[in-house]
Short mmCIF file of C-alpha atoms (C1' of nucleotides) in Angstrom, two decimals:
data_model
loop_
_atom_site.label_atom_id
_atom_site.label_comp_id
_atom_site.label_asym_id
_atom_site.label_seq_id
_atom_site.Cartn_x
_atom_site.Cartn_y
_atom_site.Cartn_z
CA VAL R 1042 27.80 -98.31 123.81
CA GLY R 1043 25.35 -96.06 122.04
CA ARG R 1044 26.27 -93.12 119.98
CA ALA R 1045 26.12 -89.68 121.59
CA VAL R 1046 23.21 -87.75 120.19
CA GLY R 1047 22.17 -84.15 120.70
CA ARG R 1048 24.26 -81.25 121.80
CA PRO R 1049 27.60 -82.36 123.25
CA ARG R 1050 28.72 -81.03 126.65
CA THR R 1051 31.72 -79.36 125.05
CA PRO R 1052 31.72 -78.37 121.38
CA GLN R 1053 33.90 -80.63 119.28
CA LEU R 1054 34.13 -78.40 116.26
CA ASN R 1055 35.27 -74.89 115.48
CA SER R 1056 36.50 -72.88 112.50
CA GLU R 1057 40.11 -73.58 113.35
CA ARG R 1058 39.76 -77.33 113.33
CA ILE R 1059 37.66 -77.23 110.18
CA GLY R 1060 40.11 -75.01 108.31
CA ALA R 1061 43.09 -77.08 109.40
CA ALA R 1062 41.47 -80.36 108.38
CA ALA R 1063 40.36 -78.95 105.05
CA LEU R 1064 43.85 -77.70 104.28
CA GLU R 1065 45.27 -81.10 105.15
CA LEU R 1066 42.88 -82.70 102.71
CA VAL R 1067 43.80 -80.21 100.02
CA ASP R 1068 47.49 -80.82 100.60
CA ALA R 1069 46.92 -84.55 100.35
CA ASP R 1070 44.35 -84.80 97.57
CA GLY R 1071 44.42 -81.44 95.86
CA ASN R 1072 40.83 -80.87 96.85
CA PHE R 1073 38.31 -81.58 99.54
CA THR R 1074 34.69 -82.62 99.76
CA MET R 1075 32.30 -82.01 102.60
CA PRO R 1076 31.86 -85.74 103.27
CA GLY R 1077 35.62 -86.24 103.23
CA LEU R 1078 36.07 -83.34 105.58
CA ALA R 1079 33.44 -84.67 107.96
CA GLN R 1080 35.06 -88.06 108.00
CA ARG R 1081 38.44 -86.63 108.82
CA LEU R 1082 36.88 -84.62 111.63
CA GLY R 1083 35.04 -87.67 112.91
CA VAL R 1084 31.75 -85.90 112.57
CA GLN R 1085 28.61 -85.82 110.47
CA VAL R 1086 28.57 -83.64 107.39
CA SER R 1087 25.71 -81.58 108.71
CA SER R 1088 27.72 -80.69 111.82
CA ILE R 1089 30.07 -78.61 109.71
CA TYR R 1090 27.21 -76.37 108.68
CA HIS R 1091 26.87 -75.19 112.25
CA HIS R 1092 30.27 -73.53 112.00
CA ALA R 1093 30.58 -72.62 108.34
CA PRO R 1094 27.62 -71.65 106.19
CA GLY R 1095 28.72 -73.77 103.25
CA ARG R 1096 31.63 -75.15 101.32
CA ALA R 1097 32.67 -71.72 100.06
CA ALA R 1098 33.08 -70.59 103.66
CA VAL R 1099 35.37 -73.52 104.34
CA VAL R 1100 37.45 -72.50 101.34
CA GLU R 1101 37.85 -69.09 102.95
CA LEU R 1102 39.04 -70.76 106.14
CA VAL R 1103 41.66 -72.51 104.04
CA ARG R 1104 42.63 -69.21 102.45
CA ASP R 1105 43.11 -67.63 105.85
CA ARG R 1106 45.41 -70.47 106.88
CA VAL R 1107 47.52 -70.33 103.72
CA THR R 1108 47.88 -66.56 103.64
CA SER R 1109 48.45 -66.13 107.36
CA ASP R 1110 52.17 -66.58 106.75
CA ILE R 1111 52.33 -63.47 104.60
CA ASP R 1112 53.17 -60.26 106.34
CA GLY R 1113 53.99 -56.82 105.06
CA SER R 1114 56.37 -55.71 107.74
CA TRP R 1115 59.10 -55.27 105.18
CA PHE R 1116 57.36 -52.15 103.96
CA ASP R 1117 58.03 -50.56 107.34
CA THR R 1118 61.73 -51.35 107.42
CA LEU R 1119 63.06 -51.72 103.88
CA PRO R 1120 63.17 -49.30 100.93
CA TRP R 1121 60.04 -49.76 98.83
CA ASP R 1122 61.69 -51.70 96.03
CA GLN R 1123 63.39 -54.15 98.35
CA ALA R 1124 60.19 -54.45 100.32
CA ILE R 1125 58.23 -55.40 97.21
CA ASP R 1126 60.83 -58.00 96.40
CA ALA R 1127 60.70 -59.48 99.89
CA TRP R 1128 56.92 -59.37 100.00
CA ALA R 1129 56.58 -61.06 96.62
CA ARG R 1130 58.97 -63.86 97.55
CA ASN R 1131 57.26 -64.38 100.87
CA TYR R 1132 53.87 -64.39 99.18
CA LEU R 1133 54.91 -66.99 96.66
CA SER R 1134 56.57 -69.14 99.27
CA ALA R 1135 53.40 -69.16 101.36
CA PHE R 1136 51.55 -70.60 98.41
CA ARG R 1137 54.32 -73.00 97.58
CA LYS R 1138 53.95 -74.61 100.98
CA HIS R 1139 50.51 -75.68 99.82
CA PRO R 1140 50.82 -76.08 96.06
CA ALA R 1141 47.50 -77.78 95.60
CA ALA R 1142 45.70 -74.98 97.40
CA ILE R 1143 46.58 -72.41 94.75
CA ARG R 1144 44.07 -73.72 92.26
CA LEU R 1145 41.41 -73.76 94.93
CA LEU R 1146 42.10 -70.20 96.02
CA ALA R 1147 43.15 -68.45 92.83
CA THR R 1148 39.67 -68.23 91.40
CA GLU R 1149 38.39 -66.00 94.16
CA THR R 1150 39.63 -62.62 95.23
CA ILE R 1151 43.09 -62.73 96.67
CA SER R 1152 42.57 -59.71 98.83
CA ALA R 1153 41.35 -61.34 101.99
CA PRO R 1154 40.40 -58.79 104.62
CA HIS R 1155 43.37 -59.85 106.69
CA SER R 1156 45.75 -58.66 104.01
CA ILE R 1157 44.63 -55.10 104.60
CA ALA R 1158 47.53 -54.81 106.97
CA VAL R 1159 49.88 -55.49 104.10
CA PHE R 1160 48.01 -53.05 101.91
CA THR R 1161 48.33 -50.38 104.54
CA ALA R 1162 52.05 -50.81 104.97
CA ALA R 1163 52.64 -51.04 101.23
CA ALA R 1164 50.58 -47.94 100.50
CA SER R 1165 52.50 -45.89 103.06
CA SER R 1166 55.80 -47.08 101.70
CA LEU R 1167 54.95 -46.27 98.10
CA TYR R 1168 53.54 -42.91 99.09
CA ARG R 1169 56.72 -42.00 100.92
CA ALA R 1170 58.73 -43.12 97.92
CA GLY R 1171 56.91 -40.61 95.79
CA PHE R 1172 54.42 -42.61 93.76
CA PRO R 1173 51.39 -40.53 92.81
CA ASP R 1174 48.32 -41.11 94.98
CA ASN R 1175 46.23 -42.48 92.20
CA GLU R 1176 48.78 -45.09 91.16
CA ILE R 1177 49.59 -46.64 94.50
CA LEU R 1178 46.83 -49.21 94.43
CA ALA R 1179 47.59 -50.03 90.82
CA VAL R 1180 51.21 -50.77 91.65
CA ILE R 1181 50.28 -53.07 94.52
CA THR R 1182 47.64 -54.81 92.44
CA ALA R 1183 49.99 -55.28 89.50
CA VAL R 1184 52.60 -56.92 91.69
CA GLU R 1185 49.98 -59.12 93.29
CA SER R 1186 48.66 -60.14 89.88
CA PHE R 1187 52.12 -61.16 88.81
CA ILE R 1188 52.66 -63.18 91.97
CA LEU R 1189 49.37 -65.02 91.58
CA GLY R 1190 50.09 -65.79 87.96
CA ALA R 1191 53.54 -67.03 88.87
CA ALA R 1192 52.08 -69.19 91.63
CA LEU R 1193 49.69 -70.78 89.15
CA ASP R 1194 52.56 -71.26 86.74
CA ALA R 1195 54.60 -72.93 89.47
CA VAL R 1196 51.98 -75.61 90.02
CA ALA R 1197 51.25 -76.14 86.35
CA PRO R 1198 52.06 -79.66 85.25
CA ALA R 1199 55.45 -79.91 83.56
CA THR R 1200 54.66 -78.12 80.36
CA MET R 1201 56.43 -80.56 78.13
CA ILE R 1202 56.32 -78.37 75.09
CA THR R 1203 57.12 -80.83 72.38
CA VAL R 1204 57.90 -78.92 69.25
CA SER R 1205 57.15 -80.61 66.00
CA GLU R 1206 59.33 -80.47 62.93
CA ALA R 1207 57.63 -77.35 61.66
CA GLU R 1208 59.57 -74.49 60.19
CA GLY R 1209 60.77 -71.51 62.16
CA THR R 1210 60.86 -73.37 65.47
CA GLU R 1211 64.61 -73.43 65.47
CA THR R 1212 64.92 -70.66 68.04
CA LEU R 1213 62.15 -72.07 70.17
CA ARG R 1214 63.92 -75.41 70.33
CA LEU R 1215 67.10 -73.60 71.28
CA ALA R 1216 65.33 -71.67 74.01
CA LEU R 1217 63.69 -74.81 75.33
CA ALA R 1218 66.98 -76.63 75.48
CA ALA R 1219 68.73 -73.77 77.24
CA ALA R 1220 65.96 -73.22 79.78
CA PRO R 1221 66.16 -74.91 83.15
CA SER R 1222 63.72 -77.74 83.77
CA GLY R 1223 61.77 -78.90 86.77
CA PRO R 1224 60.97 -76.48 89.56
CA ALA R 1225 63.85 -74.24 88.45
CA ARG R 1226 61.89 -73.31 85.33
CA ALA R 1227 59.07 -71.55 87.16
CA GLN R 1228 61.51 -70.09 89.67
CA GLN R 1229 63.55 -68.47 86.92
CA ALA R 1230 60.46 -67.03 85.31
CA PHE R 1231 59.44 -65.60 88.66
CA ASP R 1232 62.90 -64.16 89.32
CA VAL R 1233 63.18 -62.56 85.91
CA GLY R 1234 59.66 -61.21 86.00
CA LEU R 1235 59.94 -59.79 89.49
CA ALA R 1236 63.30 -58.20 88.76
CA ALA R 1237 61.92 -56.60 85.61
CA LEU R 1238 58.74 -55.45 87.30
CA VAL R 1239 60.54 -53.76 90.18
CA GLU R 1240 63.16 -52.28 87.91
CA GLY R 1241 60.43 -50.90 85.68
CA LEU R 1242 58.60 -49.43 88.65
CA ARG R 1243 61.81 -47.72 89.65
CA THR R 1244 62.02 -46.09 86.24
CA LEU R 1245 58.37 -45.09 86.35
CA LEU R 1246 58.88 -43.50 89.74
CA LEU R 1247 61.90 -41.62 88.46
CA ASP R 1248 59.87 -40.25 85.57
CA HIS R 1249 57.20 -39.05 87.98
CA THR R 1250 59.50 -37.37 90.46
CA GLU R 1251 61.57 -35.76 87.74
CA SER R 1252 58.64 -34.22 85.94
CA SER R 1253 56.95 -32.97 89.10
CA GLY R 1254 60.07 -31.44 90.62
CA PRO R 1255 61.46 -31.73 94.17
CA VAL M 969 5.94 -90.06 66.78
CA GLY M 970 8.54 -92.21 68.38
CA ARG M 971 11.95 -91.01 69.37
CA ALA M 972 14.86 -91.79 67.07
CA VAL M 973 17.02 -94.45 68.64
CA GLY M 974 20.34 -95.86 67.54
CA ARG M 975 22.93 -94.36 65.30
CA PRO M 976 21.57 -91.36 63.39
CA ARG M 977 22.07 -91.18 59.63
CA THR M 978 24.14 -88.07 59.99
CA PRO M 979 26.04 -87.25 63.20
CA GLN M 980 24.40 -84.47 65.17
CA LEU M 981 27.34 -83.72 67.42
CA ASN M 982 30.95 -82.75 67.04
CA SER M 983 33.66 -81.03 69.06
CA GLU M 984 32.87 -77.67 67.53
CA ARG M 985 29.23 -77.69 68.51
CA ILE M 986 30.07 -78.98 71.98
CA GLY M 987 32.73 -76.38 72.61
CA ALA M 988 30.53 -73.56 71.33
CA ALA M 989 27.58 -74.60 73.46
CA ALA M 990 29.75 -75.02 76.56
CA LEU M 991 31.24 -71.56 76.11
CA GLU M 992 27.76 -70.10 75.72
CA LEU M 993 26.76 -71.70 78.99
CA VAL M 994 29.86 -70.40 80.71
CA ASP M 995 29.23 -66.92 79.38
CA ALA M 996 25.67 -67.07 80.64
CA ASP M 997 26.05 -68.90 83.93
CA GLY M 998 29.74 -68.73 84.76
CA ASN M 999 29.94 -72.47 84.58
CA PHE M 1000 28.52 -75.48 82.84
CA THR M 1001 27.37 -78.95 83.76
CA MET M 1002 27.20 -81.98 81.57
CA PRO M 1003 23.40 -82.25 81.91
CA GLY M 1004 23.03 -78.57 81.16
CA LEU M 1005 25.26 -78.92 78.13
CA ALA M 1006 23.32 -81.91 76.88
CA GLN M 1007 20.05 -80.06 77.22
CA ARG M 1008 21.34 -77.09 75.26
CA LEU M 1009 22.54 -79.44 72.56
CA GLY M 1010 19.21 -81.26 72.51
CA VAL M 1011 20.92 -84.51 73.24
CA GLN M 1012 21.44 -87.09 75.98
CA VAL M 1013 24.32 -86.58 78.37
CA SER M 1014 25.92 -89.84 77.36
CA SER M 1015 26.06 -88.70 73.75
CA ILE M 1016 28.65 -86.10 74.63
CA TYR M 1017 31.02 -88.82 75.79
CA HIS M 1018 31.27 -90.10 72.25
CA HIS M 1019 33.01 -86.88 71.24
CA ALA M 1020 34.80 -85.79 74.41
CA PRO M 1021 36.21 -88.25 76.92
CA GLY M 1022 34.90 -86.29 79.90
CA ARG M 1023 34.13 -82.92 81.32
CA ALA M 1024 37.79 -81.91 81.43
CA ALA M 1025 38.01 -82.45 77.70
CA VAL M 1026 35.05 -80.14 77.17
CA VAL M 1027 36.86 -77.51 79.24
CA GLU M 1028 39.75 -77.79 76.82
CA LEU M 1029 37.38 -77.24 73.92
CA VAL M 1030 36.26 -74.07 75.65
CA ARG M 1031 39.87 -73.03 76.13
CA ASP M 1032 40.58 -73.49 72.45
CA ARG M 1033 37.65 -71.26 71.58
CA VAL M 1034 38.63 -68.50 73.98
CA THR M 1035 42.29 -68.46 73.08
CA SER M 1036 41.80 -68.80 69.35
CA ASP M 1037 41.61 -65.01 69.11
CA ILE M 1038 45.16 -64.62 70.36
CA ASP M 1039 47.84 -64.48 67.77
CA GLY M 1040 51.52 -63.69 67.97
CA SER M 1041 52.00 -62.11 64.61
CA TRP M 1042 53.18 -58.89 66.23
CA PHE M 1043 56.44 -60.56 67.09
CA ASP M 1044 57.15 -60.84 63.38
CA THR M 1045 56.47 -57.23 62.57
CA LEU M 1046 57.02 -55.07 65.66
CA PRO M 1047 60.09 -54.48 67.83
CA TRP M 1048 60.09 -57.00 70.69
CA ASP M 1049 58.94 -54.56 73.37
CA GLN M 1050 56.04 -53.23 71.36
CA ALA M 1051 55.18 -56.78 70.36
CA ILE M 1052 54.98 -57.87 73.99
CA ASP M 1053 52.73 -54.94 74.71
CA ALA M 1054 50.43 -55.75 71.80
CA TRP M 1055 50.40 -59.45 72.60
CA ALA M 1056 49.59 -58.85 76.25
CA ARG M 1057 46.72 -56.53 75.45
CA ASN M 1058 45.34 -58.89 72.86
CA TYR M 1059 45.67 -61.79 75.29
CA LEU M 1060 43.80 -59.96 78.01
CA SER M 1061 41.11 -58.78 75.66
CA ALA M 1062 40.49 -62.34 74.48
CA PHE M 1063 39.77 -63.32 78.05
CA ARG M 1064 37.73 -60.25 78.69
CA LYS M 1065 35.32 -61.27 75.97
CA HIS M 1066 34.49 -64.24 78.17
CA PRO M 1067 35.02 -63.01 81.72
CA ALA M 1068 33.42 -65.99 83.39
CA ALA M 1069 35.65 -68.38 81.47
CA ILE M 1070 38.80 -67.13 83.12
CA ARG M 1071 38.09 -68.87 86.39
CA LEU M 1072 37.32 -72.07 84.57
CA LEU M 1073 40.52 -71.96 82.54
CA ALA M 1074 43.03 -70.34 84.85
CA THR M 1075 43.48 -73.38 87.02
CA GLU M 1076 44.93 -75.43 84.22
CA THR M 1077 47.97 -74.79 82.12
CA ILE M 1078 47.59 -71.78 79.92
CA SER M 1079 49.95 -73.03 77.31
CA ALA M 1080 47.56 -74.84 75.03
CA PRO M 1081 49.35 -76.60 72.19
CA HIS M 1082 47.92 -74.11 69.74
CA SER M 1083 49.79 -71.28 71.43
CA ILE M 1084 53.07 -72.81 70.32
CA ALA M 1085 52.84 -70.58 67.29
CA VAL M 1086 52.94 -67.57 69.57
CA PHE M 1087 55.81 -69.06 71.53
CA THR M 1088 57.76 -69.61 68.36
CA ALA M 1089 57.33 -66.06 67.14
CA ALA M 1090 58.06 -64.60 70.55
CA ALA M 1091 61.18 -66.69 71.04
CA SER M 1092 62.58 -65.61 67.69
CA SER M 1093 61.84 -62.00 68.42
CA LEU M 1094 63.51 -62.05 71.84
CA TYR M 1095 66.46 -63.94 70.45
CA ARG M 1096 66.98 -61.36 67.74
CA ALA M 1097 66.69 -58.63 70.34
CA GLY M 1098 69.63 -60.11 72.21
CA PHE M 1099 68.09 -61.87 75.19
CA PRO M 1100 70.27 -64.76 76.34
CA ASP M 1101 69.08 -68.20 75.17
CA ASN M 1102 68.39 -69.47 78.64
CA GLU M 1103 66.19 -66.52 79.60
CA ILE M 1104 63.88 -66.37 76.62
CA LEU M 1105 61.34 -68.82 77.98
CA ALA M 1106 61.47 -67.16 81.37
CA VAL M 1107 60.64 -63.78 79.87
CA ILE M 1108 57.69 -65.15 77.93
CA THR M 1109 56.43 -67.08 80.95
CA ALA M 1110 56.78 -64.06 83.23
CA VAL M 1111 54.71 -61.91 80.93
CA GLU M 1112 52.13 -64.64 80.57
CA SER M 1113 51.93 -65.04 84.35
CA PHE M 1114 51.31 -61.35 84.73
CA ILE M 1115 48.58 -61.38 82.10
CA LEU M 1116 46.81 -64.31 83.69
CA GLY M 1117 46.98 -62.73 87.12
CA ALA M 1118 45.66 -59.48 85.70
CA ALA M 1119 42.84 -61.34 83.96
CA LEU M 1120 41.84 -62.95 87.26
CA ASP M 1121 42.05 -59.57 88.92
CA ALA M 1122 39.83 -58.08 86.24
CA VAL M 1123 37.02 -60.51 86.99
CA ALA M 1124 37.40 -60.30 90.75
CA PRO M 1125 34.29 -58.94 92.41
CA ALA M 1126 34.55 -55.24 93.20
CA THR M 1127 37.05 -55.38 96.01
CA MET M 1128 35.26 -52.95 98.23
CA ILE M 1129 38.15 -52.55 100.62
CA THR M 1130 36.46 -50.94 103.55
CA VAL M 1131 39.11 -49.62 105.84
CA SER M 1132 38.28 -49.43 109.51
CA GLU M 1133 39.22 -46.58 111.77
CA ALA M 1134 42.52 -48.18 112.69
CA GLU M 1135 45.68 -46.14 112.89
CA GLY M 1136 48.13 -45.78 110.03
CA THR M 1137 45.52 -46.34 107.35
CA GLU M 1138 45.54 -42.68 106.42
CA THR M 1139 47.61 -43.23 103.31
CA LEU M 1140 45.64 -46.30 102.32
CA ARG M 1141 42.41 -44.32 102.50
CA LEU M 1142 44.02 -41.63 100.42
CA ALA M 1143 45.17 -44.15 97.84
CA LEU M 1144 41.75 -45.78 97.74
CA ALA M 1145 40.03 -42.46 97.21
CA ALA M 1146 42.42 -41.44 94.44
CA ALA M 1147 42.26 -44.76 92.61
CA PRO M 1148 39.77 -45.22 89.78
CA SER M 1149 36.81 -47.49 90.46
CA GLY M 1150 34.89 -49.96 88.38
CA PRO M 1151 36.53 -51.62 85.39
CA ALA M 1152 39.05 -48.77 85.22
CA ARG M 1153 40.67 -50.01 88.42
CA ALA M 1154 41.84 -53.33 86.99
CA GLN M 1155 42.69 -51.66 83.70
CA GLN M 1156 45.00 -49.19 85.38
CA ALA M 1157 46.72 -51.94 87.34
CA PHE M 1158 47.24 -53.83 84.09
CA ASP M 1159 48.56 -50.75 82.28
CA VAL M 1160 50.96 -49.83 85.06
CA GLY M 1161 52.18 -53.39 85.52
CA LEU M 1162 52.68 -54.04 81.84
CA ALA M 1163 54.50 -50.76 81.33
CA ALA M 1164 56.79 -51.49 84.27
CA LEU M 1165 57.39 -55.06 83.19
CA VAL M 1166 58.36 -54.15 79.65
CA GLU M 1167 60.44 -51.19 80.79
CA GLY M 1168 62.25 -53.45 83.24
CA LEU M 1169 62.88 -56.03 80.56
CA ARG M 1170 64.39 -53.30 78.41
CA THR M 1171 66.81 -52.44 81.21
CA LEU M 1172 67.65 -56.09 81.78
CA LEU M 1173 68.37 -56.52 78.09
CA LEU M 1174 70.58 -53.47 78.11
CA ASP M 1175 72.56 -54.88 81.03
CA HIS M 1176 73.05 -58.12 79.14
CA THR M 1177 74.13 -56.61 75.87
CA GLU M 1178 76.41 -54.10 77.54
CA SER M 1179 78.26 -56.66 79.61
CA SER M 1180 78.65 -59.10 76.73
CA GLY M 1181 79.86 -56.57 74.20
CA PRO M 1182 78.55 -55.78 70.70
"C1'" DA U 52 23.90 -73.93 120.59
"C1'" DC U 53 25.56 -78.07 118.57
"C1'" DC U 54 25.40 -82.79 116.77
"C1'" DT U 55 22.87 -86.72 114.45
"C1'" DG U 56 20.67 -89.16 110.77
"C1'" DA U 57 17.99 -89.18 106.94
"C1'" DA U 58 16.49 -86.94 102.93
"C1'" DC U 59 16.75 -84.15 98.52
"C1'" DA U 60 18.22 -82.49 94.15
"C1'" DC U 61 22.06 -82.70 91.36
"C1'" DC U 62 26.37 -84.06 89.38
"C1'" DG U 63 29.92 -86.85 86.29
"C1'" DT U 64 30.55 -91.28 84.31
"C1'" DT U 65 29.45 -95.95 82.58
"C1'" DC U 66 27.23 -99.29 79.83
"C1'" DA U 67 24.06 -102.34 77.49
"C1'" DA U 68 20.88 -101.75 73.82
"C1'" DG U 69 19.68 -100.01 69.56
"C1'" DT U 70 20.75 -98.69 64.38
"C1'" DA C 1361 30.34 -95.04 64.83
"C1'" DC C 1362 26.85 -92.62 67.27
"C1'" DC C 1363 22.73 -91.94 70.14
"C1'" DT C 1364 19.45 -93.52 73.86
"C1'" DG C 1365 17.95 -94.59 78.43
"C1'" DA C 1366 18.83 -96.29 82.70
"C1'" DA C 1367 21.94 -96.99 86.31
"C1'" DC C 1368 25.75 -95.94 89.74
"C1'" DA C 1369 28.47 -93.62 93.08
"C1'" DC C 1370 29.07 -89.22 94.81
"C1'" DC C 1371 28.34 -84.47 95.94
"C1'" DG C 1372 26.49 -80.04 98.60
"C1'" DT C 1373 22.72 -78.61 101.35
"C1'" DT C 1374 18.59 -78.89 104.34
"C1'" DC C 1375 15.97 -80.14 108.25
"C1'" DA C 1376 13.53 -82.39 111.95
"C1'" DA C 1377 14.93 -84.62 116.06
"C1'" DG C 1378 17.67 -84.92 119.94
"C1'" DT C 1379 20.23 -82.80 124.21
#
DNA sequence: ACCTGAACACCGTTCAAGT
DNA sequence: ACCTGAACACCGTTCAAGT
C-alpha cells in the first residue's frame, strides 16, 4: 500500500481531538504520555507538536475540557451564598467526573482564562451583597482553594488510618469508627467545610455592613 | 587511585541524607531526578535503591522533612477554634518554607502517618468542644483541604488576570484593582477563608449543642 | 501547513559483580 | 548489607525530509 507521507490533503489532527484523546488516556490510566497519545490518535508523536507546543500545552487542553462544565450563571440568579454553594458543588462534580485528572491539573493554576466569566459573575454578586471591594477576590479565591483541596482529598487513596495502641487515641478511634467510609467520607468533609465556609462568610459580611452603616 | 568498589566499611547513605539532599534539590530546582540526587550525594544512582525502594519513596522522605515542623500541640492548650487557627497557620508556613515542594507533595495523601499525633490531639479537642462524633474527622479534613488548596494557591504563578474590554467586567476590574498584589494576595485569601471557616464551624457547633441540650 | 521517521538527551529501574 | 557500573525500556523534544 505505502504509507502516506508529507502533508495530508485534509488535516487529521486538531486541538480538540488531541485534548479529547489525552483526557481519555488520563481517565483510563491516570496519566498520559506523548507516545501513548500519538498511538491513540493513530499518528506519529512529532505530529502532535504541530498543534500543541509541548506536553504542558496538552495538559492545558485537558484542563479546558474538564473545566468546561463549570459555569457561574448561578451568581446571576441566586443570592450570593446559595450561588457559592451551587458553584462549589458544580466545580467539584466537574472534577469528580475525571478523578484521575485532578492530580494532573491541581499543580498548575486553576484559574484558566475561560473561568474569567465565572470570576466576573461572582465578583458582581459579592459586590452587590456588600462585600468590601478589596475582599471580593479573596473570598472567591478562598472558596476555590477549599474546593481544590477537597477535590484532591476526594481522590486520595482510602486513608486507612490505622491507630496503634498508643495512649490518648481513644477519641480518635471513636471518631474514626463514627465517620462514614468510602466516598461518603470525602463528601461529608466537603459538605461540612462548605457549609461552615459559607456560614462564616455570611457572618463576616454582616460585620462589615453593620460597622459601615446602611 | 582506583575507585572503591564493593561494600564500603561504613555505609555512606541513609534515608536522612537522601531525604535532605532531595529536598535541597526541590528547593533549588522545583523538582529532583534520581541521577541528579545521586550526583549531589556523590554516589551511583543504583546505590539509592538500597535505601529507598524507588523515587516515590524518596518523595515520602521529602514529605516527612517538610511536615516535620507541623505539630498539633495547640489542641492541648488552646480552645479548639484558636487551636485550629494556629494549626492552620503553622501548617501553611511549613509548606511555605519549601514552596516548590508543595506541587510535589500535594498530589499524594497529605495524611502522613506521622501526622496521626496531630489528628489525635485535634480529635480530642473537637470532642471536648462538643462536636458530634461522626463529624470530627470531617471537620479536620475540611480544614486540611482548605490549607492544602491555599498552599497551592500561594505558589501559583502571579495570576495576572487581564480582563478584556468585555461588558459586565466593571466590578471585576474594580475588585482586581482593590485587591493586594504579590504574596499579600494569597495571604489575604488564606486569612479570609480561615476566619470564615472557623467562624462557620463555631456556628455549626452552636447549632449542635443547642439542639441537643446541655 | 502538516505529517513522517529517525535521532537525541534524559529518565527510572534492574541486576550481576564486587567487598 | 551496601556500592559500582552497565544495561534496559521509556520518555519528551527536535528536525530534516516529504507533500
